Short mmCIF file of N, CA, C and O in Angstrom, two decimals:
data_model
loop_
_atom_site.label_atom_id
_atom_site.label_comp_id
_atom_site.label_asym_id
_atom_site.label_seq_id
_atom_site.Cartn_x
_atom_site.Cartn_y
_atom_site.Cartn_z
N UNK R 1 161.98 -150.91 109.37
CA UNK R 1 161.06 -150.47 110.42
C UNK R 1 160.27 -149.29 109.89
O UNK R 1 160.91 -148.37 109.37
N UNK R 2 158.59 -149.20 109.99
CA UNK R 2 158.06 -148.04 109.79
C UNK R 2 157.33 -147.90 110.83
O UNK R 2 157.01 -148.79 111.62
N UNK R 3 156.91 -146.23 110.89
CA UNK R 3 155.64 -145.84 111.80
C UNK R 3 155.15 -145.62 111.10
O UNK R 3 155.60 -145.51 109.96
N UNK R 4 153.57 -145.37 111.55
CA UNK R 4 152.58 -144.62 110.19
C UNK R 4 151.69 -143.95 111.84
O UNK R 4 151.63 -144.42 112.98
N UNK R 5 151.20 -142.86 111.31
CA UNK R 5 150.73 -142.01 112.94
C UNK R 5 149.33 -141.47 111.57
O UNK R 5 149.28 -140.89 110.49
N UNK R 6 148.65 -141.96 112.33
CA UNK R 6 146.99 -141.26 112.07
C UNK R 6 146.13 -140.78 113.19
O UNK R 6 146.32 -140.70 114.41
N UNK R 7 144.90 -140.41 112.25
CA UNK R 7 144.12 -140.12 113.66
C UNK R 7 143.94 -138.47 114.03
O UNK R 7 143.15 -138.00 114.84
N UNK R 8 144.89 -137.76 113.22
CA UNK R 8 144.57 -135.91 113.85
C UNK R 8 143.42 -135.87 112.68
O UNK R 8 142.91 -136.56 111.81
N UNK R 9 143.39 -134.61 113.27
CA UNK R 9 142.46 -133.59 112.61
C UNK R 9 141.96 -132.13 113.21
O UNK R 9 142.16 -131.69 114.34
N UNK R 10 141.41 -131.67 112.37
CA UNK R 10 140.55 -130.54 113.12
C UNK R 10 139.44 -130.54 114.11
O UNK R 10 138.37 -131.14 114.01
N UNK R 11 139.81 -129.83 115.01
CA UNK R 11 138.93 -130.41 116.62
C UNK R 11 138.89 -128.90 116.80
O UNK R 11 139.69 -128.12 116.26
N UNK R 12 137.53 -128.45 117.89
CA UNK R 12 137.25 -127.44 118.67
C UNK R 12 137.62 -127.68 120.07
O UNK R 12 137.49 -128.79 120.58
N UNK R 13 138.02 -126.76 120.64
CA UNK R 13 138.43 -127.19 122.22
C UNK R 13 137.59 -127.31 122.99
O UNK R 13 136.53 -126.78 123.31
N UNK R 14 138.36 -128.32 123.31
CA UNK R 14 137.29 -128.96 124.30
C UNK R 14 137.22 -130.32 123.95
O UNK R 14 137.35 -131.15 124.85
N UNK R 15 136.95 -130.86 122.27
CA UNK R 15 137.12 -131.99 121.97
C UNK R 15 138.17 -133.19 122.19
O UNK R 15 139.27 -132.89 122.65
N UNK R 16 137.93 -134.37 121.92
CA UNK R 16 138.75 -134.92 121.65
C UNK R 16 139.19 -136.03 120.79
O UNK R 16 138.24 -136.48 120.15
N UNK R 17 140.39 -136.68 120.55
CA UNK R 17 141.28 -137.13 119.34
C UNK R 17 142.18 -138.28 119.80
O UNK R 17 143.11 -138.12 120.60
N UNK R 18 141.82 -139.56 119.20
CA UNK R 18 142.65 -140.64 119.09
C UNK R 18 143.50 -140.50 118.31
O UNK R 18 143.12 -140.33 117.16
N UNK R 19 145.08 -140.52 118.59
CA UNK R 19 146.08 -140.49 117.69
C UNK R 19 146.76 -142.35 118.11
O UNK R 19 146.81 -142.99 119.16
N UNK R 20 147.16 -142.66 116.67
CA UNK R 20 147.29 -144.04 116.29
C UNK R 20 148.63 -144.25 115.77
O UNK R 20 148.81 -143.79 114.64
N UNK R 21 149.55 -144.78 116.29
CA UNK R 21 150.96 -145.22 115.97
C UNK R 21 150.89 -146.73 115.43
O UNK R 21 150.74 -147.62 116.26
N UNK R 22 151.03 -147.08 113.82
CA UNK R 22 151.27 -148.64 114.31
C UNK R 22 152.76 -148.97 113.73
O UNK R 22 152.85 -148.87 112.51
N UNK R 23 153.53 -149.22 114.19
CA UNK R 23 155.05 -150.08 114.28
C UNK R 23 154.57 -151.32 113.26
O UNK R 23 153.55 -152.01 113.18
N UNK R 24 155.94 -151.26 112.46
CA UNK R 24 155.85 -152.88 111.62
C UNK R 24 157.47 -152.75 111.27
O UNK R 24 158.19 -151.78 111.00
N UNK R 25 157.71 -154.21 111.40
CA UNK R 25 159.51 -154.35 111.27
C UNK R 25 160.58 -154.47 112.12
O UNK R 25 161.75 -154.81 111.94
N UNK R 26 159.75 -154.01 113.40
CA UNK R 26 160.51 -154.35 114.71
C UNK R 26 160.57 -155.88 114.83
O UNK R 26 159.79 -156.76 114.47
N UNK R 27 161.85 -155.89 115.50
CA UNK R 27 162.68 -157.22 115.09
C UNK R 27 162.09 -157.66 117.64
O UNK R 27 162.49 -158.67 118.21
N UNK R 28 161.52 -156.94 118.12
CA UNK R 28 161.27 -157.70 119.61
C UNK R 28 159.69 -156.69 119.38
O UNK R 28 159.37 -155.76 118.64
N UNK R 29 158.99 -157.51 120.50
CA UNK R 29 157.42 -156.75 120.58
C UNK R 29 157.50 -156.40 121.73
O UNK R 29 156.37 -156.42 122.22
N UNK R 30 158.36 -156.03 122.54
CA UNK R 30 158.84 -154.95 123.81
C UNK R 30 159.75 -154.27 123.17
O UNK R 30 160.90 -154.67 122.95
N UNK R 31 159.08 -152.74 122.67
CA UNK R 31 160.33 -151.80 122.57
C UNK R 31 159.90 -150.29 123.09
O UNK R 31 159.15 -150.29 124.06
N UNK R 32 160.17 -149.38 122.72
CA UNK R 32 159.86 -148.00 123.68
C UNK R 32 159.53 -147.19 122.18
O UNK R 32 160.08 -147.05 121.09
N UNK R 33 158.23 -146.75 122.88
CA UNK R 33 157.04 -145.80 122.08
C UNK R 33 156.49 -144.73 122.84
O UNK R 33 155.75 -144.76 123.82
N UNK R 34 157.21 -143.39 121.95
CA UNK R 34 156.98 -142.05 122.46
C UNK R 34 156.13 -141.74 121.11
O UNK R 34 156.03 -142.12 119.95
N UNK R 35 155.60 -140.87 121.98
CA UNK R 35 154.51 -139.61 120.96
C UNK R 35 155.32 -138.30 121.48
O UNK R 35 155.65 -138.13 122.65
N UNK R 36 155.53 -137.53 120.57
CA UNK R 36 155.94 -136.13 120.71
C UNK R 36 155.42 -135.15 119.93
O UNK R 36 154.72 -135.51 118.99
N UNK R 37 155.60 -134.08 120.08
CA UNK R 37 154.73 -132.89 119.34
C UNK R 37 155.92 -132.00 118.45
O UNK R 37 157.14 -132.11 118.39
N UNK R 38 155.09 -131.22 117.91
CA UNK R 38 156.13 -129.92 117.32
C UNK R 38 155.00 -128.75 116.92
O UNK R 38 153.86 -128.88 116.48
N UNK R 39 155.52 -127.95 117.14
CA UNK R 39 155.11 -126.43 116.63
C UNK R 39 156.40 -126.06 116.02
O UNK R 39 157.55 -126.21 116.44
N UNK R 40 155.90 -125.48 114.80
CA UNK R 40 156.99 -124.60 113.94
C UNK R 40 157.70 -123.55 114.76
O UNK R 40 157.18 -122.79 115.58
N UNK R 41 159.16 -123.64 114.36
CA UNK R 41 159.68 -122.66 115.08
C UNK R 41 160.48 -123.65 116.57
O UNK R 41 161.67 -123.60 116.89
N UNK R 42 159.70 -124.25 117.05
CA UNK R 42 160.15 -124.77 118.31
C UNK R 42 160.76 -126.19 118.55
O UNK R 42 160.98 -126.96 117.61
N UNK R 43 161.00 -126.46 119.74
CA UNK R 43 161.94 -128.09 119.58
C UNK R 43 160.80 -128.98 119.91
O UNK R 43 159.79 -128.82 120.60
N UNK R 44 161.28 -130.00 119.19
CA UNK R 44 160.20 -131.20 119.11
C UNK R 44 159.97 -131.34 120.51
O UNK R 44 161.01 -131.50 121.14
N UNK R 45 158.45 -131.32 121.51
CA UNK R 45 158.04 -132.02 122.84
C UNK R 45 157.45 -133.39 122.71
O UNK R 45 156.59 -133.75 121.90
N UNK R 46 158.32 -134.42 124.04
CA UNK R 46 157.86 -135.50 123.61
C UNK R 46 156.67 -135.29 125.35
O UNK R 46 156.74 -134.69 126.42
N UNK R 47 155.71 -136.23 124.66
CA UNK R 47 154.36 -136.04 125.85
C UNK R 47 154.21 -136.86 126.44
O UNK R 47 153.95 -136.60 127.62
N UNK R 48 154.25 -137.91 126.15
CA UNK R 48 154.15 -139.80 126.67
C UNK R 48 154.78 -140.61 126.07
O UNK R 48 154.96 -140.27 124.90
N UNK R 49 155.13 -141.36 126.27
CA UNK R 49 155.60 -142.63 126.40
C UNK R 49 155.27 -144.43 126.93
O UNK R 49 154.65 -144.73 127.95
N UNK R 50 155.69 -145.09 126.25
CA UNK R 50 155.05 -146.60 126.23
C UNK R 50 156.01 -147.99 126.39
O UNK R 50 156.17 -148.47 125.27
N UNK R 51 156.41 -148.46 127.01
CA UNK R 51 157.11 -149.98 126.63
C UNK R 51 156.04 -150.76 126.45
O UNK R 51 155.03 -150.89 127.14
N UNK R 52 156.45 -151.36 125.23
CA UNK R 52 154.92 -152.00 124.72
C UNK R 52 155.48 -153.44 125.47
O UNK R 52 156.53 -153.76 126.02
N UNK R 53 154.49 -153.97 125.24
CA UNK R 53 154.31 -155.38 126.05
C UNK R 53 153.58 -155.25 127.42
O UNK R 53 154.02 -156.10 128.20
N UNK R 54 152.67 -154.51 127.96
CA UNK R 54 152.72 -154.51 129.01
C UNK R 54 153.48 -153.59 130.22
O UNK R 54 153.24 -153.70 131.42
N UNK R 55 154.48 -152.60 129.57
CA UNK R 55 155.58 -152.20 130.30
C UNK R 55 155.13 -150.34 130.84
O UNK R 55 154.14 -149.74 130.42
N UNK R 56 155.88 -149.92 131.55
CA UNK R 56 155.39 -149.13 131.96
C UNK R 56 155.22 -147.82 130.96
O UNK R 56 155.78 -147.76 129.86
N UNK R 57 154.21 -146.57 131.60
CA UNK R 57 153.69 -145.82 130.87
C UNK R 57 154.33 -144.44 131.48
O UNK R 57 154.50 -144.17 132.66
N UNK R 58 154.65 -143.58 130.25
CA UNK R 58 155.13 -142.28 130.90
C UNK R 58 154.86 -140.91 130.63
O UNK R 58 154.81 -140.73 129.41
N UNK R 59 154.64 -139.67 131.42
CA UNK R 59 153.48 -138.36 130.57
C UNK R 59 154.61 -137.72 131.23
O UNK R 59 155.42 -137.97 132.12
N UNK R 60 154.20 -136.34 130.03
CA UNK R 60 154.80 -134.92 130.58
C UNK R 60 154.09 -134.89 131.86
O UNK R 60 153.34 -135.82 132.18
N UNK R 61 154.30 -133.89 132.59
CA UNK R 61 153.79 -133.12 133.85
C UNK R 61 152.26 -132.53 133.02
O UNK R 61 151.10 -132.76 133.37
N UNK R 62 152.86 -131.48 131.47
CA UNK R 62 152.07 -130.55 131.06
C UNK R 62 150.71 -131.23 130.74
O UNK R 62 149.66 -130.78 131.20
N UNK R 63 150.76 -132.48 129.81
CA UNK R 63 149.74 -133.54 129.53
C UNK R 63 148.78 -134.48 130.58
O UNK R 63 147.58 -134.75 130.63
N UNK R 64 149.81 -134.79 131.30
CA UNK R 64 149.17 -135.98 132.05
C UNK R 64 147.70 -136.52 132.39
O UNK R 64 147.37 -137.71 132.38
N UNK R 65 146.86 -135.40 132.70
CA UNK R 65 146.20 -135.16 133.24
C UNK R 65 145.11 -135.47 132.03
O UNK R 65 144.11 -136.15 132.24
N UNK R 66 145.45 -134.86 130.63
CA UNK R 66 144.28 -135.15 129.43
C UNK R 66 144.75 -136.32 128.92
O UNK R 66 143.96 -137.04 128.31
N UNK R 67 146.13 -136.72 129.09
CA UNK R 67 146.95 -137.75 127.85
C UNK R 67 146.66 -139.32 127.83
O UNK R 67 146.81 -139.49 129.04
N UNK R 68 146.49 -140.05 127.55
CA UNK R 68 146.14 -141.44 127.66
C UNK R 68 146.77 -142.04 126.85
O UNK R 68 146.61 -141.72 125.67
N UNK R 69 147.81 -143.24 127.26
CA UNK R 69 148.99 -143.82 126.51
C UNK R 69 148.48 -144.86 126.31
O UNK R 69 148.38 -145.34 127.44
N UNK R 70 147.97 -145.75 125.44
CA UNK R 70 147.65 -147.43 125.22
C UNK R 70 148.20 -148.09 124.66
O UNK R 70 149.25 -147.51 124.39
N UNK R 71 148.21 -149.17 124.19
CA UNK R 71 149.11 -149.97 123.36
C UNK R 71 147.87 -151.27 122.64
O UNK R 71 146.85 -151.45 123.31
N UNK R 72 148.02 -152.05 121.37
CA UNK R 72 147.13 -153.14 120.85
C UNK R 72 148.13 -154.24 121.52
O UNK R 72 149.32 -154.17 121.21
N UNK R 73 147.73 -155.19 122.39
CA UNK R 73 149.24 -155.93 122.51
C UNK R 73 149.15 -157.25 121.49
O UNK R 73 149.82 -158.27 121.64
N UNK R 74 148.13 -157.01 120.40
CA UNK R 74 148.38 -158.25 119.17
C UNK R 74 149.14 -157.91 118.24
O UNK R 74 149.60 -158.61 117.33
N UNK R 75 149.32 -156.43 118.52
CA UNK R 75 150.15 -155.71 117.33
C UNK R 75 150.75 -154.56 118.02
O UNK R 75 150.25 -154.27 119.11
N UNK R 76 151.84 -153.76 117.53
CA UNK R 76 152.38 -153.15 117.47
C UNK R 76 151.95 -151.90 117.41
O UNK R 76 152.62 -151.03 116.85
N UNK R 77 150.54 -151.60 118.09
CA UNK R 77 150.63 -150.19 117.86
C UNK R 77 149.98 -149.57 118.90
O UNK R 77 149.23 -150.25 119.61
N UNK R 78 150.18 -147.99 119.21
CA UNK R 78 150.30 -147.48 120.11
C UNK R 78 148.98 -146.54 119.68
O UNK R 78 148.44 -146.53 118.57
N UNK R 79 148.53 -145.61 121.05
CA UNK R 79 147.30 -144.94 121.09
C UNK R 79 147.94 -143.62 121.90
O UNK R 79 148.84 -143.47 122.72
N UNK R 80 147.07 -142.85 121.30
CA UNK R 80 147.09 -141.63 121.71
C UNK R 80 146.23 -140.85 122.36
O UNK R 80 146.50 -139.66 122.24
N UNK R 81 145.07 -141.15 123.17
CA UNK R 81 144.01 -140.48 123.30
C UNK R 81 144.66 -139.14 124.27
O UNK R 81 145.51 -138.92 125.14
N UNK R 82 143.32 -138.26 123.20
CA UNK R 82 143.91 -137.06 123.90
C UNK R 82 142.61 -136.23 124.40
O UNK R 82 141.83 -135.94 123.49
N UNK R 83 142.26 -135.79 125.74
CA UNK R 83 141.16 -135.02 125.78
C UNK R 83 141.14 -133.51 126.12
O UNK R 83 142.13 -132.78 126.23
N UNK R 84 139.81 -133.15 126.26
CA UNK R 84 139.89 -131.42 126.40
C UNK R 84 141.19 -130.82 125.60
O UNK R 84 142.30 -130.47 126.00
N UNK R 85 140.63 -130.86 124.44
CA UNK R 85 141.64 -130.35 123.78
C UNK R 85 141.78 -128.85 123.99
O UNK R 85 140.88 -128.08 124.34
N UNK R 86 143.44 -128.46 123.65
CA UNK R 86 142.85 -127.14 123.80
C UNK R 86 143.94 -126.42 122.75
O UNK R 86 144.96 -126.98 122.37
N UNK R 87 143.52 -125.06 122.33
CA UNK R 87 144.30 -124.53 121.31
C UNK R 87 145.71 -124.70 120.97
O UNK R 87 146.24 -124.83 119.87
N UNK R 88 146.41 -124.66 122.63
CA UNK R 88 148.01 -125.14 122.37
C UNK R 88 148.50 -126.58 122.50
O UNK R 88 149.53 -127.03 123.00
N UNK R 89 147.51 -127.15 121.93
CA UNK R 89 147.93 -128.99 121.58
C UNK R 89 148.32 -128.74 120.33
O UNK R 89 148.99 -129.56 119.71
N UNK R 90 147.86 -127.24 119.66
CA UNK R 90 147.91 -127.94 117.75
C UNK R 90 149.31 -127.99 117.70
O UNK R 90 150.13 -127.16 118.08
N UNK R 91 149.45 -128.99 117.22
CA UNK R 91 151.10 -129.41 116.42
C UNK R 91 150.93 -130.26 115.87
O UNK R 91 149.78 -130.69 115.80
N UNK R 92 151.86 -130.84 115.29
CA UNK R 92 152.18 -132.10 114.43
C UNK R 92 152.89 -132.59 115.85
O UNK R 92 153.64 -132.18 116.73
N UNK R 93 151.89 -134.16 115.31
CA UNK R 93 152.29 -135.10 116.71
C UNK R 93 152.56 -136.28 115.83
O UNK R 93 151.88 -136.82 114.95
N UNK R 94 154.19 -136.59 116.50
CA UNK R 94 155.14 -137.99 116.08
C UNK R 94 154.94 -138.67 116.66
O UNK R 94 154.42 -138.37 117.74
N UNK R 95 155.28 -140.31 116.29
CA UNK R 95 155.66 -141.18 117.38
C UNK R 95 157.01 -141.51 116.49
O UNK R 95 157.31 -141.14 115.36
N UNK R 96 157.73 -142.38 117.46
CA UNK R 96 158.88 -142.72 117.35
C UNK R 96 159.11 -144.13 118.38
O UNK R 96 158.61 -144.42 119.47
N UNK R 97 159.94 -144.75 117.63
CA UNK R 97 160.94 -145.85 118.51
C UNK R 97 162.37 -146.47 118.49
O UNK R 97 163.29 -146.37 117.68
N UNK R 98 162.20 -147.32 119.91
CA UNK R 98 163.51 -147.66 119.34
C UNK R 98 163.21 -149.24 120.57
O UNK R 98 162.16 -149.66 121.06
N UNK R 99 164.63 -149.76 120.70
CA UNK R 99 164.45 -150.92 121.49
C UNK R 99 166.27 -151.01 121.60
O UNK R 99 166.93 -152.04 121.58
N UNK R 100 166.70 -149.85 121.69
CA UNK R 100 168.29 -149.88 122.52
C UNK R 100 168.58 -149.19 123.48
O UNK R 100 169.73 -148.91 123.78
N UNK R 101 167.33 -148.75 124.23
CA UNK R 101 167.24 -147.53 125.44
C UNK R 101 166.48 -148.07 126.35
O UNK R 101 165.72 -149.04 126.30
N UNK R 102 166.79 -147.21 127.34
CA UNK R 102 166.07 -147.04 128.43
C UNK R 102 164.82 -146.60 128.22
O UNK R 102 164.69 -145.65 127.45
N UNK R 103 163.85 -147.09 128.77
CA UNK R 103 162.29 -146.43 127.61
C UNK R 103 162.32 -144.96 129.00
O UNK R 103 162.03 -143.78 128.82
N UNK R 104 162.84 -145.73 130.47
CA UNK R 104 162.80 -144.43 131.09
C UNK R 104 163.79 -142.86 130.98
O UNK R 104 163.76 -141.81 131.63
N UNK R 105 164.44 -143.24 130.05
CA UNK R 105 164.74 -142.19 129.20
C UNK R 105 164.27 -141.44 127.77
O UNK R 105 164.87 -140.81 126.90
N UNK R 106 162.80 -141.86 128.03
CA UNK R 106 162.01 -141.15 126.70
C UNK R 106 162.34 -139.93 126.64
O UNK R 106 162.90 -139.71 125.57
N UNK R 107 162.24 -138.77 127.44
CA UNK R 107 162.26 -137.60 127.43
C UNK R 107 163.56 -137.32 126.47
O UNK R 107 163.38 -136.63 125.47
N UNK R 108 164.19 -137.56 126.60
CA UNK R 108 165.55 -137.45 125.74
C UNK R 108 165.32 -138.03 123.84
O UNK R 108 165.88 -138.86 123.11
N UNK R 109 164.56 -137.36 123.73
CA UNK R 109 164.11 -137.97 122.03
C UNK R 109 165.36 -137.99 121.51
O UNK R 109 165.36 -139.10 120.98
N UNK R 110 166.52 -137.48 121.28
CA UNK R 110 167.25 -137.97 120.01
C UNK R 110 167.78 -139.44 120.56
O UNK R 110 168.73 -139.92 119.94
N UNK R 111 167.15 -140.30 121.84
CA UNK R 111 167.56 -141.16 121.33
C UNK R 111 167.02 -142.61 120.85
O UNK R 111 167.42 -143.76 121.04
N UNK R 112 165.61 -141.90 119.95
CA UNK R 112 165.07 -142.56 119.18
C UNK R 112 165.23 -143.06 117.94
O UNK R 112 165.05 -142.20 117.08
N UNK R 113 165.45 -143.90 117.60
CA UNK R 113 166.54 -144.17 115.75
C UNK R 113 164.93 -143.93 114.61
O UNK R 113 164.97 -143.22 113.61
N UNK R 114 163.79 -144.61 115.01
CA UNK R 114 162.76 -144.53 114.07
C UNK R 114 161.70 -143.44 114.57
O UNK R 114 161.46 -143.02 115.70
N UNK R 115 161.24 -143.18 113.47
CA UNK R 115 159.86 -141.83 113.75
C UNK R 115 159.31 -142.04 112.50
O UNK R 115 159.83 -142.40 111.45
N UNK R 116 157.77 -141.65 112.88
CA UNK R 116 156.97 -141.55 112.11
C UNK R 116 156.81 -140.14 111.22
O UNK R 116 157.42 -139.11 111.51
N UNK R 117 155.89 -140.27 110.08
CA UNK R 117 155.88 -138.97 109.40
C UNK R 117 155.29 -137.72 110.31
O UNK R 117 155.74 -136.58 110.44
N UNK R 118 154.30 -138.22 110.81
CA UNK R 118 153.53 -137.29 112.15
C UNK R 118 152.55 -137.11 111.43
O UNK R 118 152.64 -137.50 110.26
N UNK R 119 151.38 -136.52 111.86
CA UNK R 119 149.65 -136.57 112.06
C UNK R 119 149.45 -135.21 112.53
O UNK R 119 150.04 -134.84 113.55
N UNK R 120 148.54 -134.27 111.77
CA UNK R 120 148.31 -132.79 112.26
C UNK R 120 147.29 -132.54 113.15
O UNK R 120 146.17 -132.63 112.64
N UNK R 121 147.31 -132.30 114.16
CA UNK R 121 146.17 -131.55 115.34
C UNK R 121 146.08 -130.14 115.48
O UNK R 121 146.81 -129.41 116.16
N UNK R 122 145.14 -129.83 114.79
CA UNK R 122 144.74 -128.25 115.05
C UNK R 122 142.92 -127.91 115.90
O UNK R 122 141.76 -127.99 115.49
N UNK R 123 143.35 -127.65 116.79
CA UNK R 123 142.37 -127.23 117.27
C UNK R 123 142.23 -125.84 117.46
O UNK R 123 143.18 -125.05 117.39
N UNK R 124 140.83 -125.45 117.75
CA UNK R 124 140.66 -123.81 117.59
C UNK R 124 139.38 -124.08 118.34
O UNK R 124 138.62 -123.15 118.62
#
């Protein structure tokens, strides 16, 4: 199983940034797809969440409002749109999966078995 997460970059606030998860190796095409963040120093935040196939979609409180969760349903991969960016988005943003959970237990990241390398968002 891999992720591959593209799509950051350097943005001014206010802008905004498609972040791109695509999954290959998953053995079902319903499984549970989080995006989470990190800042150095701090514990990984996961922001949204996905059961791909069609399945339901899930945001922080803090995000919701800019975050936009999508999915390709010919393939395996997940979307990130993110708007009004603003200075404290920059982190390195993961995705991760798995397909032995509750996807309504995303918030609980360790119990994701795969993750991606992560994708840098710095805005200023």
């Amino acid at each position: 199983v891999q992720l591959v997460e593209s799509g950051g970059g350097s943005v001014q606030a206010g802008g905004s940034l498609r972040l791109f998860c695509e999954v290959s190796g998953a053995p079902y095409t319903k499984i549970c797809v989080a995006w989470a963040r990190q800042v150095p120093g701090k514990e990984r935040e996961g922001v949204a969440a996905i059961r791909t196939g069609g399945g339901a979609k899930y945001y922080s409180d803090s995000v919701k409002d800019r975050f936009t969760i999508s999915e390709d349903n010919a393939k395996i991969t997940v979307y990130l749109q993110i708007h009004s960016l603003k200075p404290e988005d920059t982190a390195v943003y993961y995705c991760a999966a798995d397909w032995q959970m509750n996807c309504g237990n995303w918030r609980e990241l360790d119990r994701f078995t795969y993750w991606g390398q992560g994708t840098q968002v710095t805005v200023s």
